[in-house]
XYZ file of C-alpha atoms in Angstrom:
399
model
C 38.051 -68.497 46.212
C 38.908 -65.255 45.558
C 38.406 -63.777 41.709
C 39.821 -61.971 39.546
C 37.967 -60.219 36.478
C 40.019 -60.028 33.667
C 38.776 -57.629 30.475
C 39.831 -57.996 27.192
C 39.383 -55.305 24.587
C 38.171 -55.864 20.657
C 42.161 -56.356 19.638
C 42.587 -58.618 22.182
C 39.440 -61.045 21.315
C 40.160 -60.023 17.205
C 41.158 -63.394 16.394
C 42.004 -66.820 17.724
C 45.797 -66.347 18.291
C 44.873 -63.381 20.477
C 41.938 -65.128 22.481
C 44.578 -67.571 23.357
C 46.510 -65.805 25.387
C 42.512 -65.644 27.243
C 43.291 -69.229 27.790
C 47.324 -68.999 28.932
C 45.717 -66.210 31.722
C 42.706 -67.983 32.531
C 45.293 -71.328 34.009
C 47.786 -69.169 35.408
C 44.708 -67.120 37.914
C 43.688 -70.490 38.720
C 47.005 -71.487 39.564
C 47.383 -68.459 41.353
C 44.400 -69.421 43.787
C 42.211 -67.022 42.004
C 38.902 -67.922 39.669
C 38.924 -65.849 36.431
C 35.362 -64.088 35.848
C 36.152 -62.919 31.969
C 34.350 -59.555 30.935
C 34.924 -59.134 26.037
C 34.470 -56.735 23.932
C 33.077 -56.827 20.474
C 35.592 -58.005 17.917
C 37.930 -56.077 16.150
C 37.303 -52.080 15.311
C 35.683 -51.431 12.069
C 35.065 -52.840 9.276
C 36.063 -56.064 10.540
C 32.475 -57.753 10.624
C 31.827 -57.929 14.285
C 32.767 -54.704 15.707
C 30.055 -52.643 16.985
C 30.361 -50.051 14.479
C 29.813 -52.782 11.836
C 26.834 -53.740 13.092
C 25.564 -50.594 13.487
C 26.440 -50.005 9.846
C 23.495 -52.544 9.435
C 21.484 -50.088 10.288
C 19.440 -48.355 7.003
C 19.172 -44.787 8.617
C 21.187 -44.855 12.193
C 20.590 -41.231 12.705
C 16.815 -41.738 12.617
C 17.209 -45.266 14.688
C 14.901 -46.459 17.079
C 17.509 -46.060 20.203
C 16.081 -49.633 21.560
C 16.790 -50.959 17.941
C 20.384 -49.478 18.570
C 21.312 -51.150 22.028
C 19.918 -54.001 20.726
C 22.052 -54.514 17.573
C 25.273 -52.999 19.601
C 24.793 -55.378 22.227
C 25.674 -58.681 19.667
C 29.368 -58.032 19.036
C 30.119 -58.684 22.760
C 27.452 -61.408 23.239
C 29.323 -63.274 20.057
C 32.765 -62.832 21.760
C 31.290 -64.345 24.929
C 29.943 -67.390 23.265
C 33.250 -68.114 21.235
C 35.305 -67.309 23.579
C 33.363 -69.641 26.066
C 33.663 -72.469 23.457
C 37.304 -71.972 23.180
C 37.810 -72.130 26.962
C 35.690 -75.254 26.939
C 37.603 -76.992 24.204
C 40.915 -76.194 26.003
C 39.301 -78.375 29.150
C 37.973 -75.384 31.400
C 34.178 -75.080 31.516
C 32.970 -71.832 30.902
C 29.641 -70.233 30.229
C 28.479 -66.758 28.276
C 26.707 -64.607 29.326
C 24.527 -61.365 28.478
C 25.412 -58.153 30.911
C 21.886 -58.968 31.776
C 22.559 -62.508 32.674
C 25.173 -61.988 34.692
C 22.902 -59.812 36.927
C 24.044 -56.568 35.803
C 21.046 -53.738 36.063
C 21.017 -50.313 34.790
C 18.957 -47.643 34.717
C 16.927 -46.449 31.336
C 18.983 -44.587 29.286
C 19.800 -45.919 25.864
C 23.038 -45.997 25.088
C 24.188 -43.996 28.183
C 23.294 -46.848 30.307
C 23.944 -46.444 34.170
C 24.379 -49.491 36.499
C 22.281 -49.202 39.873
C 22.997 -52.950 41.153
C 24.382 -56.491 40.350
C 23.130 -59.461 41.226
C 25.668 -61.499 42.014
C 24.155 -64.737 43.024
C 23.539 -66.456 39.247
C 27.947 -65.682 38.751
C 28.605 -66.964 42.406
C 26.673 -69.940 41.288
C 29.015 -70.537 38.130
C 32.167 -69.902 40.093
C 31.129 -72.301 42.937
C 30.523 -75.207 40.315
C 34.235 -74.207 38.750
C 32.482 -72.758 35.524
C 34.288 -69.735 34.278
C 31.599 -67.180 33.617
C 32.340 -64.981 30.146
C 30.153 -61.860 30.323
C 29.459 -60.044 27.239
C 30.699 -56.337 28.306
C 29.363 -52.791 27.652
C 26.094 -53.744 28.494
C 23.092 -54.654 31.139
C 19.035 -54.477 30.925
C 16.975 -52.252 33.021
C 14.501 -53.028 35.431
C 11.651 -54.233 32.752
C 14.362 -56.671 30.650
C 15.444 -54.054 28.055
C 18.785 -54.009 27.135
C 21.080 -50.890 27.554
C 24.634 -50.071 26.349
C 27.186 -48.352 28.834
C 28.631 -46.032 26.861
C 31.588 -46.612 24.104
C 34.258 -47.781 26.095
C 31.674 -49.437 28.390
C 33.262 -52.505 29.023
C 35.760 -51.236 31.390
C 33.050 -49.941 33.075
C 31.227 -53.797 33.269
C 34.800 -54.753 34.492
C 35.356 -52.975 37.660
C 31.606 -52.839 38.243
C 31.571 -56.659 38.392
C 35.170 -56.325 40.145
C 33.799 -54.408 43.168
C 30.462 -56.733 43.287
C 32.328 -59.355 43.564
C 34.992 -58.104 45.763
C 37.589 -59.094 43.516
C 41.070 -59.207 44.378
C 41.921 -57.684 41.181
C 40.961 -56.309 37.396
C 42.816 -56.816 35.071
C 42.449 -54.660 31.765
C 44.028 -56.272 28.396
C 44.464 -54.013 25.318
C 47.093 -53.387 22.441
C 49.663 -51.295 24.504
C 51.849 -52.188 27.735
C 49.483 -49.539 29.833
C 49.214 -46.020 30.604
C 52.089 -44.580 29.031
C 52.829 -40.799 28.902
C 51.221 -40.242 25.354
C 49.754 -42.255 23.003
C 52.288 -44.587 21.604
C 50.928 -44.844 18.382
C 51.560 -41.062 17.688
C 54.237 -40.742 19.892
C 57.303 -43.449 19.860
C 58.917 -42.836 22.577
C 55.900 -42.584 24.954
C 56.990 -44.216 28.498
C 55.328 -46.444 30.728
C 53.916 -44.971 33.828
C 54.583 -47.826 36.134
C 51.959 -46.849 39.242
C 48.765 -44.053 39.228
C 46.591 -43.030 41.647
C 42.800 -43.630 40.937
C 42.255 -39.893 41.032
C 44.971 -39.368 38.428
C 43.870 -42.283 35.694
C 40.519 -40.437 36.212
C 42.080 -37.212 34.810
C 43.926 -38.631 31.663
C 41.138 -40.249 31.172
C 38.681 -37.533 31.222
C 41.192 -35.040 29.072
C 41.519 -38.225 26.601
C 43.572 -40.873 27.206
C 41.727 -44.213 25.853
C 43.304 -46.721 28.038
C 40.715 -46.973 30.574
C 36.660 -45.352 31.042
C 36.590 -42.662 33.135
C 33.579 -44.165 34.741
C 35.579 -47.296 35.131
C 37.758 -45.516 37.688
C 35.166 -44.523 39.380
C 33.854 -48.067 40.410
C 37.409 -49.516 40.970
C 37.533 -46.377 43.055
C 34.669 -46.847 44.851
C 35.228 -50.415 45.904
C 38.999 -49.943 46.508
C 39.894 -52.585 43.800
C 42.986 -52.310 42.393
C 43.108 -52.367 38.474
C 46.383 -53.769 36.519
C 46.503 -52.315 32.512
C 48.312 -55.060 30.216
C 49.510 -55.647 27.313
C 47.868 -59.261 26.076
C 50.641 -59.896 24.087
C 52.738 -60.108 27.861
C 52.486 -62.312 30.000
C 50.221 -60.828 33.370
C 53.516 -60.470 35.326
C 54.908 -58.493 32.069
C 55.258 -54.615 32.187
C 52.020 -53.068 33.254
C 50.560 -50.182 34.868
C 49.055 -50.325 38.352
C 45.967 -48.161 39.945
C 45.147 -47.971 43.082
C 45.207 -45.797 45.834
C 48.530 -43.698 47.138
C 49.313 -46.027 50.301
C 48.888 -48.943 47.965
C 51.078 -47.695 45.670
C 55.307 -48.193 46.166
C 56.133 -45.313 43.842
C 56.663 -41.603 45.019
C 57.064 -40.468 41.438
C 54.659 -37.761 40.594
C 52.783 -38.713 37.004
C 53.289 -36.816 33.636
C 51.693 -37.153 30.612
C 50.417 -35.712 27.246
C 46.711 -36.390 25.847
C 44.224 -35.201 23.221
C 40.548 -34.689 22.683
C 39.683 -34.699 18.589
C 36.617 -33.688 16.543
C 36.299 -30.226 18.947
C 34.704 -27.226 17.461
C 35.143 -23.689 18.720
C 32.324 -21.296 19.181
C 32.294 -17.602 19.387
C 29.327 -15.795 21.094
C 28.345 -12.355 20.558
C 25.992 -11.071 23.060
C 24.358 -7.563 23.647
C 21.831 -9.575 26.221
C 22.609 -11.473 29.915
C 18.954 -12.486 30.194
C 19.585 -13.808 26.731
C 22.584 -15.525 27.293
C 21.555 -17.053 30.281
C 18.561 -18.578 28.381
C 21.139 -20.336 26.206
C 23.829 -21.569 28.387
C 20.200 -23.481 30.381
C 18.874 -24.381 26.667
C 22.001 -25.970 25.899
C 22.071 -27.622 29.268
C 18.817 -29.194 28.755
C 19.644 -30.332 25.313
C 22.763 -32.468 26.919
C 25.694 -30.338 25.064
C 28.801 -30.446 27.641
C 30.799 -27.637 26.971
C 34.962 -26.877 27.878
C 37.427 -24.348 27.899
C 35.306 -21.607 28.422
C 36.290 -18.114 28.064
C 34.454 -15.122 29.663
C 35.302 -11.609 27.304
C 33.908 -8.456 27.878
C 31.603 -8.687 24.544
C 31.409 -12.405 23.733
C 32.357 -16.045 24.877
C 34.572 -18.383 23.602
C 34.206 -22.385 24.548
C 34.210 -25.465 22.721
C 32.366 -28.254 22.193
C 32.473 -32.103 20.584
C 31.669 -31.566 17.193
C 29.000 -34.436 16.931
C 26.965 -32.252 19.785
C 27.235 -29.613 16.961
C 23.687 -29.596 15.035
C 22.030 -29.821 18.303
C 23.979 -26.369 19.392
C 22.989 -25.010 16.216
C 18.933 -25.409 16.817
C 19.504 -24.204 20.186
C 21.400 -21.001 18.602
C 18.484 -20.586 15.675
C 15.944 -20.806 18.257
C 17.183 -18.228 20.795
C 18.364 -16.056 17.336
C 21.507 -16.150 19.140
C 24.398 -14.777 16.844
C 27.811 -17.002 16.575
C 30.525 -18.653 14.555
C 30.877 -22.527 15.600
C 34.314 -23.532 13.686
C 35.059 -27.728 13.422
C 38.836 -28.952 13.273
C 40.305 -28.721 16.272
C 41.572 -31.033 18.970
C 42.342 -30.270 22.946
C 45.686 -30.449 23.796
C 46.528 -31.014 27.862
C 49.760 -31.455 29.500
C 48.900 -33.010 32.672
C 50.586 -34.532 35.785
C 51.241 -33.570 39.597
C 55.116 -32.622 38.398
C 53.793 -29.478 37.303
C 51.675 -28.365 39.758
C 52.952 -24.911 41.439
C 56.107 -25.188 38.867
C 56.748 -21.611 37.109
C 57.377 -21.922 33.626
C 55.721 -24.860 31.963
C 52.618 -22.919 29.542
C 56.036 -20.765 28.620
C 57.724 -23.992 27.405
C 54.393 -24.913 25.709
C 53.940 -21.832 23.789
C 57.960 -21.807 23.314
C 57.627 -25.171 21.917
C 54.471 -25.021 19.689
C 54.914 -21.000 17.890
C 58.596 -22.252 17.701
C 57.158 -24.650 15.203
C 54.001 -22.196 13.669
C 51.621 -23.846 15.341
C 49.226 -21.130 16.923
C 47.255 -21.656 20.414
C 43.447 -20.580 19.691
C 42.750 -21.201 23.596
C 44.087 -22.070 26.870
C 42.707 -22.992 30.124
C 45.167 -24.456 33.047
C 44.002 -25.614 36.900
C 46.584 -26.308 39.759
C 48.135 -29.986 37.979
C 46.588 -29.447 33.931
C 47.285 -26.557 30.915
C 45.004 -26.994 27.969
C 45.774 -25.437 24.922
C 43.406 -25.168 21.377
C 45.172 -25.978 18.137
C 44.135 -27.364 14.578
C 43.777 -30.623 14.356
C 46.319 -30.942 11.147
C 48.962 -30.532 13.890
C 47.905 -32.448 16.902
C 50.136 -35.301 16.246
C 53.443 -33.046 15.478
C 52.372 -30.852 18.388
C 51.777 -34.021 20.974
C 55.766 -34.932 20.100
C 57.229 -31.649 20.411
C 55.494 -31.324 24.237
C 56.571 -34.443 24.712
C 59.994 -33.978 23.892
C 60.457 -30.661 25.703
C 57.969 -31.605 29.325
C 58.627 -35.468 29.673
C 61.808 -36.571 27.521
C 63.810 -33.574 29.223
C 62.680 -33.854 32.632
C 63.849 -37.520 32.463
């Protein structure tokens, strides 16, 4: 029988009228002809008591935390999920069974809380599905090759989705969460945000990667990689309900090209003065080796502008004492990028943008722009006014 994995995020497992619709989904696969392999996430979002950053709360001293202590305690919210939401499967007459990411044969490498997958053993959820036991695996999480568990990242159970999706050679994922799909901002901020119907892998992969939540980026990548198409829902639809659809181009009926508005928060900016190349090429490699990604980087004749997520800040700040390397670092901003194959080779768009934002005293700090995407730097204080004016004058007027 062929499967289908369906996720469901920590608002759609919160409480029991949500996990429900688990349930209503769970019959109508089967109906369908296809076995449901169910892939939770920790309850809720904070403080609700089961939400990974809850239980991390727990903690006495996180920063100092063992990080095996760490992937241990953020691995419960999703194991908890999986055993009441197996119970409530069970008690609604279709046997199920939780199970750990480890359990369900999923094996990563070593890296605490950045966990990679290298394989899945699929033979122990085969097993399940050929006795007509629903499997519900705990998501965001695996162990390594000696037992230890390992997290997958925040966000990482998208990531156990399509993983298990493409081991499986699953006729479809199915992602659950708290909004209708990929829409062309986030609808929370922005209220007249529109549904993007169909995407192209390669083009979730960018909204995702410039900050649009819906989906992990490395998700994507293994729905990519295994050519499984992925379906975003709203769990309070029904699974033939609006939705978005990824997949690749031939798969796909639209020809529309994709638009869309996202943000990255908690940036800081930092301004490097050098008098030295030897010097600065010591710190872009320390900073390298000390795992800070940085973005948006501009070259100047005297000094070097990029940014960088403000929690990698006090690690870029021993790598600056260190080196005696002089610069500003400067928190409260947030990455603005207007995104989407309309706009690729179009004259005129970082006009409207600038138009659109100094219209409205909001000032651009940086910019950066590639063949389909134009970033621009702005406070924070006015990311949310500044996401519905671009809005309104790239996607609401083109329509």
């Amino acid at each position: 029988m062929k499967t289908v994995v369906q996720k469901y995020g920590g608002t759609s497992v919160r409480n029991k009228e949500t996990r429900s619709k688990i349930i209503v989904n769970a019959n109508e696969a089967i109906s369908e002809g296809y076995w449901p392999v169910i892939v939770v996430s920790a309850m809720g979002r904070y403080p609700e008591p089961y939400s990974t950053d809850k239980l991390l709360s727990l903690v006495p001293d996180l920063a100092k935390a063992d990080p095996r202590n760490k992937d241990m305690i953020s691995c419960l919210g999703e194991i908890i999920t999986a055993v009441i939401v197996s119970e409530e499967l069970s008690a609604a007459g279709l046997k199920a069974a939780a199970l750990t990411g480890g359990q369900a044969g999923i094996i990563t490498d070593t890296n605490y809380g950045e966990g990679n997958i290298i394989d899945i053993k699929t033979a122990r959820l085969q097993r399940f599905i050929g006795e007509g036991i629903i499997p519900v695996v705990a998501g965001f999480q695996g162990n390594d090759q000696n037992g230890e568990m390992m997290t997958l990242g925040r966000g990482g159970s998208d990531i156990t989705a399509t993983a298990l999706g493409g081991a499986l050679n699953s006729g479809l994922v199915e992602i659950y969460t708290d909004v209708d799909g990929v829409m062309t901002a986030d609808p929370n901020v922005v209220s007249d945000a529109q549904l993007i119907d169909e995407i192209e892998y390669e083009d979730i992969f960018l909204l995702a990667e410039y900050g649009a939540k819906v989906i992990h980026p490395r998700a994507v990548e293994y729905a990519k990689i295994a050519n499984v198409p992925v379906a975003i829902l709203n769990v309070e639809s029904s699974r033939k309900g609006q939705h978005t659809k990824i997949a690749t181009a031939h798969e796909l009926q639209s020809t529309t090209t994709f638009s869309a508005i996202t943000t990255l928060t908690d940036r800081s900016q930092v301004d490097v003065t050098f008098t030295s190349l030897a010097l600065e090429d010591r710190m872009f490699k320390r900073m390298a080796d000390s795992g800070i990604s940085i973005d948006m980087v501009n070259i100047l004749s005297d000094h070097r502008l990029f940014i960088i997520s403000s929690s990698d800040k006090p690690k870029l700040e021993q790598v600056f004492a260190s080196l005696g390397v002089d610069a500003a670092i400067t928190d409260g901003f947030t990455k603005l990028s207007v995104l989407g194959k309309a706009y690729s080779g179009v004259p005129g768009i970082f006009a409207k943008i600038i138009a659109a934002l100094y219209g409205n005293d909001i000032t651009v700090y940086q910019s950066t722009d590639s063949s389909n995407t134009i970033s621009v730097l702005i406070h924070t204080e006015h990311a949310e006014r500044a996401l519905n004016l671009l809005h309104e004058a790239l996607i609401l007027s083109a329509t």
